[in-house]
CSV table of C-alpha atoms and ligand atoms in Angstrom, one decimal:
chain,number,residue,atom,x,y,z
A,1,UNK,CA,79.8,79.3,110.9
A,2,UNK,CA,81.1,75.7,110.8
A,3,UNK,CA,78.1,74.7,108.5
A,4,UNK,CA,79.1,77.7,106.1
A,5,UNK,CA,82.7,76.3,106.0
A,6,UNK,CA,81.5,73.1,105.2
A,7,UNK,CA,79.0,74.5,102.4
A,8,UNK,CA,81.9,76.5,101.0
A,9,UNK,CA,84.4,73.9,101.2
A,10,UNK,CA,82.2,71.2,99.3
A,11,UNK,CA,82.5,72.7,95.8
A,12,UNK,CA,86.3,73.6,96.4
A,13,UNK,CA,89.7,71.8,95.8
A,14,UNK,CA,93.2,72.7,96.6
A,15,UNK,CA,95.9,73.3,94.1
A,16,UNK,CA,99.3,73.3,95.5
A,17,UNK,CA,97.9,74.6,98.7
A,18,UNK,CA,95.5,77.4,97.0
A,19,UNK,CA,91.8,77.5,97.4
A,20,UNK,CA,89.9,77.1,94.1
A,21,UNK,CA,86.9,75.8,92.7
A,22,UNK,CA,86.5,72.3,91.5
A,23,UNK,CA,86.0,73.7,87.7
A,24,UNK,CA,89.7,75.0,88.0
A,25,UNK,CA,90.8,71.5,87.9
A,26,UNK,CA,89.8,71.3,84.0
A,27,UNK,CA,92.2,74.3,83.0
A,28,UNK,CA,94.8,73.7,85.6
A,29,UNK,CA,97.1,71.8,83.1
A,30,UNK,CA,96.5,74.5,80.3
A,31,UNK,CA,97.3,77.6,82.4
A,32,UNK,CA,100.7,75.7,83.6
A,33,UNK,CA,101.4,74.9,79.9
A,34,UNK,CA,100.4,78.4,78.8
A,35,UNK,CA,102.7,79.7,76.2
A,36,UNK,CA,103.8,83.2,77.5
A,37,UNK,CA,105.3,86.0,75.2
A,38,UNK,CA,108.3,88.6,76.6
A,39,UNK,CA,105.9,91.2,75.3
A,40,UNK,CA,102.9,90.3,77.3
A,41,UNK,CA,101.7,92.5,79.9
A,42,UNK,CA,100.2,90.9,83.0
A,43,UNK,CA,98.2,92.4,85.7
A,44,UNK,CA,98.0,90.2,88.8
A,45,UNK,CA,96.5,90.6,92.1
A,46,UNK,CA,94.6,89.0,95.0
A,47,UNK,CA,90.8,89.7,94.1
A,48,UNK,CA,89.4,93.1,95.1
A,49,UNK,CA,92.9,94.6,95.5
A,50,UNK,CA,92.3,97.1,92.6
A,51,UNK,CA,92.6,95.0,89.6
A,52,UNK,CA,90.4,96.7,87.2
A,53,UNK,CA,91.9,100.3,88.2
A,54,UNK,CA,95.5,99.0,87.5
A,55,UNK,CA,94.1,97.2,84.3
A,56,UNK,CA,92.7,100.6,83.0
A,57,UNK,CA,95.8,102.5,84.0
A,58,UNK,CA,98.2,99.8,82.2
A,59,UNK,CA,95.9,100.1,79.2
A,60,UNK,CA,96.1,103.9,78.8
A,61,UNK,CA,99.9,104.0,79.2
A,62,UNK,CA,100.3,101.5,76.8
A,63,UNK,CA,98.0,102.9,74.2
A,64,UNK,CA,99.4,106.7,74.4
A,65,UNK,CA,96.2,107.4,75.9
A,66,UNK,CA,93.8,106.6,72.9
A,67,UNK,CA,90.7,106.6,74.8
A,68,UNK,CA,88.9,105.0,71.7
A,69,UNK,CA,90.6,101.7,72.3
A,70,UNK,CA,89.5,101.6,75.9
A,71,UNK,CA,86.0,101.4,75.0
A,72,UNK,CA,85.8,98.0,74.3
A,73,UNK,CA,84.7,95.8,77.1
A,74,UNK,CA,87.7,95.2,79.4
A,75,UNK,CA,87.1,91.6,79.6
A,76,UNK,CA,87.7,91.3,75.8
A,77,UNK,CA,91.0,93.6,75.7
A,78,UNK,CA,92.6,92.9,78.9
A,79,UNK,CA,91.0,89.3,79.7
A,80,UNK,CA,90.9,87.2,82.8
A,81,UNK,CA,93.3,84.1,82.1
A,82,UNK,CA,91.6,81.6,84.2
A,83,UNK,CA,88.0,83.0,84.5
A,84,UNK,CA,86.7,79.7,82.5
A,85,UNK,CA,88.2,77.7,85.5
A,86,UNK,CA,86.5,79.7,88.3
A,87,UNK,CA,83.1,79.5,86.9
A,88,UNK,CA,80.8,79.6,89.7
A,89,UNK,CA,76.8,80.0,90.1
A,90,UNK,CA,76.7,83.4,88.1
A,91,UNK,CA,79.1,82.2,85.2
A,92,UNK,CA,77.4,78.6,85.2
A,93,UNK,CA,74.1,80.2,84.6
A,94,UNK,CA,75.6,82.7,82.0
A,95,UNK,CA,76.7,79.7,80.2
A,96,UNK,CA,73.4,77.7,80.5
A,97,UNK,CA,71.2,80.5,79.8
A,98,UNK,CA,72.8,82.0,76.5
A,99,UNK,CA,73.9,80.1,73.4
A,100,UNK,CA,76.3,82.7,72.3
A,101,UNK,CA,78.6,83.1,75.3
A,102,UNK,CA,81.7,84.7,74.3
A,103,UNK,CA,85.1,82.7,74.3
A,104,UNK,CA,86.7,84.7,77.1
A,105,UNK,CA,83.8,83.2,79.5
A,106,UNK,CA,84.1,79.6,78.1
A,107,UNK,CA,87.5,79.3,77.3
A,108,UNK,CA,89.4,82.0,78.5
A,109,UNK,CA,92.7,80.4,78.5
A,110,UNK,CA,92.3,79.8,74.6
A,111,UNK,CA,91.1,83.3,74.4
A,112,UNK,CA,94.1,84.8,75.9
A,113,UNK,CA,96.6,82.6,74.0
A,114,UNK,CA,95.1,83.9,70.8
A,115,UNK,CA,95.0,87.6,71.5
A,116,UNK,CA,97.1,89.8,69.1
A,117,UNK,CA,100.5,90.9,70.6
A,118,UNK,CA,101.4,92.5,72.7
A,119,UNK,CA,98.8,90.5,75.0
A,120,UNK,CA,97.3,92.1,78.1
A,121,UNK,CA,96.3,89.5,80.4
A,122,UNK,CA,94.6,89.8,84.2
A,123,UNK,CA,95.1,86.9,86.4
A,124,UNK,CA,94.4,86.4,90.1
A,125,UNK,CA,96.6,83.3,90.7
A,126,UNK,CA,99.4,83.4,93.3
A,127,UNK,CA,103.0,83.0,91.7
A,128,UNK,CA,103.0,79.2,92.7
A,129,UNK,CA,100.5,78.8,90.1
A,130,UNK,CA,101.3,81.1,87.2
A,131,UNK,CA,102.2,79.5,83.9
A,132,UNK,CA,105.4,77.3,84.1
A,133,UNK,CA,107.4,79.7,81.6
A,134,UNK,CA,107.0,82.8,84.1
A,135,UNK,CA,107.6,80.6,87.4
A,136,UNK,CA,110.9,79.3,85.9
A,137,UNK,CA,112.0,82.6,84.4
A,138,UNK,CA,112.1,81.2,80.9
A,139,UNK,CA,109.7,84.1,79.5
A,140,UNK,CA,109.8,87.6,81.2
A,141,UNK,CA,106.6,89.2,80.5
A,142,UNK,CA,106.1,92.5,82.2
A,143,UNK,CA,104.1,91.9,85.5
A,144,UNK,CA,102.4,94.6,87.6
A,145,UNK,CA,101.2,93.3,90.9
A,146,UNK,CA,98.8,95.3,93.0
A,147,UNK,CA,97.9,94.7,96.7
A,148,UNK,CA,95.7,96.4,99.1
A,149,UNK,CA,95.1,96.6,102.8
A,150,UNK,CA,93.3,93.2,103.6
A,151,UNK,CA,90.7,94.4,105.8
A,152,UNK,CA,89.6,96.6,103.1
A,153,UNK,CA,89.9,93.8,100.7
A,154,UNK,CA,87.9,91.6,102.8
A,155,UNK,CA,84.9,94.0,103.0
A,156,UNK,CA,85.3,94.6,99.2
A,157,UNK,CA,85.4,90.9,98.7
A,158,UNK,CA,82.2,90.5,100.8
A,159,UNK,CA,80.3,93.1,98.7
A,160,UNK,CA,81.6,91.4,95.5
A,161,UNK,CA,80.4,88.1,96.8
A,162,UNK,CA,77.0,89.3,97.2
A,163,UNK,CA,76.8,91.2,93.9
A,164,UNK,CA,78.6,88.6,91.6
A,165,UNK,CA,78.5,85.4,93.3
A,166,UNK,CA,75.2,85.0,95.0
A,167,UNK,CA,76.7,85.0,98.6
A,168,UNK,CA,74.0,85.3,101.3
A,169,UNK,CA,75.9,85.0,104.6
A,170,UNK,CA,76.6,88.0,106.7
A,171,UNK,CA,79.6,90.2,106.8
A,172,UNK,CA,80.9,88.4,110.2
A,173,UNK,CA,80.5,85.1,108.4
A,174,UNK,CA,82.6,86.3,105.4
A,175,UNK,CA,85.4,87.7,107.5
A,176,UNK,CA,85.5,84.1,108.8
A,177,UNK,CA,85.8,82.5,105.8
A,178,UNK,CA,88.5,85.2,104.5
A,179,UNK,CA,90.5,84.4,107.9
A,180,UNK,CA,90.1,81.0,107.6
A,181,UNK,CA,91.2,80.7,103.8
A,182,UNK,CA,87.8,79.8,102.4
A,183,UNK,CA,87.7,82.2,99.7
A,184,UNK,CA,89.0,82.0,96.3
A,185,UNK,CA,92.8,82.1,95.8
A,186,UNK,CA,93.6,82.0,99.5
A,187,UNK,CA,95.6,82.0,101.3
A,188,UNK,CA,95.7,85.8,101.2
A,189,UNK,CA,99.4,85.9,102.4
A,190,UNK,CA,100.8,83.2,100.1
A,191,UNK,CA,99.7,85.5,97.5
A,192,UNK,CA,101.1,88.7,98.4
A,193,UNK,CA,104.2,87.2,100.0
A,194,UNK,CA,104.6,85.0,96.8
A,195,UNK,CA,104.9,88.4,94.8
A,196,UNK,CA,106.6,90.5,97.2
A,197,UNK,CA,109.3,88.1,98.0
A,198,UNK,CA,110.2,88.5,94.2
A,199,UNK,CA,110.8,92.3,94.5
A,200,UNK,CA,113.9,92.2,92.9
A,201,UNK,CA,112.6,90.6,89.8
A,202,UNK,CA,113.2,93.0,86.9
A,203,UNK,CA,110.1,92.2,85.1
A,204,UNK,CA,107.9,92.5,88.2
A,205,UNK,CA,106.6,95.9,89.5
A,206,UNK,CA,104.7,96.2,93.0
A,207,UNK,CA,101.9,98.6,93.4
A,208,UNK,CA,99.6,99.3,96.4
A,209,UNK,CA,96.0,100.5,96.3
A,210,UNK,CA,96.5,103.0,98.7
A,211,UNK,CA,99.5,104.6,96.9
A,212,UNK,CA,97.2,104.8,94.0
A,213,UNK,CA,94.7,106.6,96.3
A,214,UNK,CA,97.2,108.9,97.6
A,215,UNK,CA,99.3,109.9,94.6
A,216,UNK,CA,97.9,108.4,91.5
A,217,UNK,CA,100.0,110.5,89.1
A,218,UNK,CA,103.2,109.2,90.7
A,219,UNK,CA,102.3,105.6,90.4
A,220,UNK,CA,101.2,106.4,86.6
A,221,UNK,CA,104.7,107.8,86.3
A,222,UNK,CA,106.3,105.1,87.9
A,223,UNK,CA,104.2,102.2,86.1
A,224,UNK,CA,104.9,103.8,82.6
A,225,UNK,CA,108.9,104.1,83.3
A,226,UNK,CA,108.5,100.2,84.1
A,227,UNK,CA,106.5,99.7,80.9
A,228,UNK,CA,109.2,101.7,78.9
A,229,UNK,CA,106.7,104.6,78.0
A,230,UNK,CA,107.4,108.1,78.2
A,231,UNK,CA,104.4,110.4,79.3
A,232,UNK,CA,104.4,114.5,79.6
A,233,UNK,CA,102.7,115.6,82.8
A,234,UNK,CA,99.8,116.9,80.9
A,235,UNK,CA,99.3,112.9,79.8
A,236,UNK,CA,99.8,111.9,83.3
A,237,UNK,CA,97.1,114.4,84.3
A,238,UNK,CA,94.7,113.1,81.6
A,239,UNK,CA,95.2,109.6,82.3
A,240,UNK,CA,94.6,110.4,86.1
A,241,UNK,CA,91.5,112.0,85.2
A,242,UNK,CA,90.4,108.9,83.0
A,243,UNK,CA,91.0,106.9,86.1
A,244,UNK,CA,89.2,109.0,88.7
A,245,UNK,CA,86.7,107.0,90.8
A,246,UNK,CA,83.8,109.1,89.5
A,247,UNK,CA,84.9,108.2,85.7
A,248,UNK,CA,85.4,104.8,86.2
A,249,UNK,CA,82.3,104.3,87.9
A,250,UNK,CA,80.3,105.8,85.0
A,251,UNK,CA,82.3,103.7,82.5
A,252,UNK,CA,80.5,100.9,81.1
A,253,UNK,CA,83.6,99.3,79.5
A,254,UNK,CA,85.0,98.6,83.1
A,255,UNK,CA,82.1,99.0,85.5
A,256,UNK,CA,80.4,95.5,84.8
A,257,UNK,CA,76.9,97.2,84.7
A,258,UNK,CA,75.8,94.6,82.1
A,259,UNK,CA,76.9,91.7,84.0
A,260,UNK,CA,74.8,93.0,87.0
A,261,UNK,CA,71.9,93.6,85.0
A,262,UNK,CA,72.1,90.2,83.4
A,263,UNK,CA,72.3,88.3,86.6
A,264,UNK,CA,69.0,90.2,87.8
A,265,UNK,CA,67.2,89.7,84.5
A,266,UNK,CA,68.1,86.0,84.2
A,267,UNK,CA,67.5,85.6,88.1
A,268,UNK,CA,70.9,83.7,88.2
A,269,UNK,CA,70.6,83.7,92.2
A,270,UNK,CA,66.7,83.3,91.9
A,271,UNK,CA,64.7,85.8,93.8
A,272,UNK,CA,67.9,87.1,95.4
A,273,UNK,CA,68.6,90.6,93.4
A,274,UNK,CA,72.0,91.6,92.9
A,275,UNK,CA,72.1,95.0,94.5
A,276,UNK,CA,74.9,97.7,94.1
A,277,UNK,CA,77.9,98.5,92.1
A,278,UNK,CA,81.2,97.1,91.2
A,279,UNK,CA,82.7,100.4,91.5
A,280,UNK,CA,81.4,100.7,94.8
A,281,UNK,CA,83.2,102.8,97.2
A,282,UNK,CA,87.1,102.8,96.5
A,283,UNK,CA,88.0,104.2,100.0
A,284,UNK,CA,90.9,103.5,101.9
A,285,UNK,CA,90.2,102.4,105.7
A,286,UNK,CA,86.6,101.2,105.2
A,287,UNK,CA,87.3,98.7,107.9
A,288,UNK,CA,87.2,101.7,110.6
A,289,UNK,CA,83.7,101.9,110.2
A,290,UNK,CA,82.5,98.4,108.7
A,291,UNK,CA,84.5,96.2,111.1
A,292,UNK,CA,83.7,95.3,114.8
A,293,UNK,CA,86.6,96.0,117.3
A,294,UNK,CA,86.7,92.2,117.8
A,295,UNK,CA,87.2,91.3,114.2
A,296,UNK,CA,89.8,94.2,113.9
A,297,UNK,CA,91.8,92.5,116.4
A,298,UNK,CA,91.5,89.4,114.8
A,299,UNK,CA,92.7,90.6,111.5
A,300,UNK,CA,95.6,92.5,113.4
A,301,UNK,CA,97.0,89.2,114.9
A,302,UNK,CA,96.8,87.4,111.6
A,303,UNK,CA,98.4,90.4,109.7
A,304,UNK,CA,101.2,90.4,112.5
A,305,UNK,CA,101.5,86.7,112.0
A,306,UNK,CA,102.0,86.2,108.3
A,307,UNK,CA,102.7,89.6,106.7
A,308,UNK,CA,106.3,89.7,105.8
A,309,UNK,CA,106.7,93.0,103.8
B,401,A3P,P1,85.3,98.7,96.9
B,401,A3P,O1,84.5,97.4,96.7
B,401,A3P,O2,86.0,98.7,98.1
B,401,A3P,O3,84.9,99.9,96.5
B,401,A3P,P2,89.1,94.7,91.9
B,401,A3P,O4,89.2,95.3,90.4
B,401,A3P,O5,90.4,94.1,92.1
B,401,A3P,O6,87.9,93.9,91.9
B,401,A3P,O7,88.9,95.7,92.8
B,401,A3P,C1,87.8,96.3,92.9
B,401,A3P,C2,87.9,97.5,94.0
B,401,A3P,O8,88.6,98.6,93.2
B,401,A3P,C3,86.6,98.2,94.5
B,401,A3P,O9,87.0,98.5,95.9
B,401,A3P,C4,86.5,99.4,93.4
B,401,A3P,O10,85.6,100.4,94.0
B,401,A3P,C5,88.1,99.9,93.5
B,401,A3P,N1,88.0,100.8,92.4
B,401,A3P,C6,87.9,100.5,91.0
B,401,A3P,N2,88.0,101.7,90.4
B,401,A3P,C7,88.7,102.7,91.4
B,401,A3P,C8,88.9,104.0,91.2
B,401,A3P,N3,89.2,104.6,89.9
B,401,A3P,N4,89.3,104.5,92.3
B,401,A3P,C9,89.4,104.0,93.5
B,401,A3P,N5,88.8,102.7,93.6
B,401,A3P,C10,88.6,102.1,92.5
């Protein structure tokens, strides 16, 4: 495990206490200086907390349920701000194997800057690394932040790392990395607390994955109200149906199937194949089956120590 920590650490740097890949250095200043618009809608989260689900919900609400507009790949209509700065093995290979790599991969910050307004932007940065204009309150885009039980985040992140980042350690080792803040965007609690501490910011909406699972319609209504949109109960129902796990799993605009195929075709991780799906399980409380009692106790201690809200 010490070895794993060292190996992971070798290609990472800290920015304002946040664990990020070295590549981030190239875009850090551009992210900081990013010109924010008051009309922007941002979806922010710690990875694996239900980002894609939230993005698709926000998109549907803001486009009056015009699902035609939702057929374009989500990375193009709702791009990932700092994507080019967190280029890791998979993305380096995409860049090196394909001469026509889209600019949302290679220069995601510029791509976001040039989107037509209103812009929809996904971002995994903690509040302390958001563009300066947001941090200072100079610009007030609508920000939807989604969080999830960290035990389930850890499990989802483990599968994500194997599927899209070429991670080849086991689950126990991954839990150690997670608890030790050796994963992208860690520390986890700096992330969650950084947004939840600002719960009275009028342009910030805080959502929970578990609430979306329990009562998606009421989360849709709450989000629509926040975004200044009126929805009839039929519309809410229609959107909830579009956002169901089964529909999202088969929706090629959001399920990353083509990326996974690409990784396997290009042998991005050598002989290690990417097995599985991005929209994978989606359940609440997966840790009850996937985590050892010892690990659950470790998590509980860590949660008791750092969680504030
Ligand atoms: P699991 O890996 O636990 O299945 P993110 O978009 O932040 O990367 O989060 C991905 C997680 O959200 C995955 O969790 C994925 O299955 C889950 N997810 C995506 N769409 C969902 C939906 N419609 N219903 C429930 N969970 C969903």
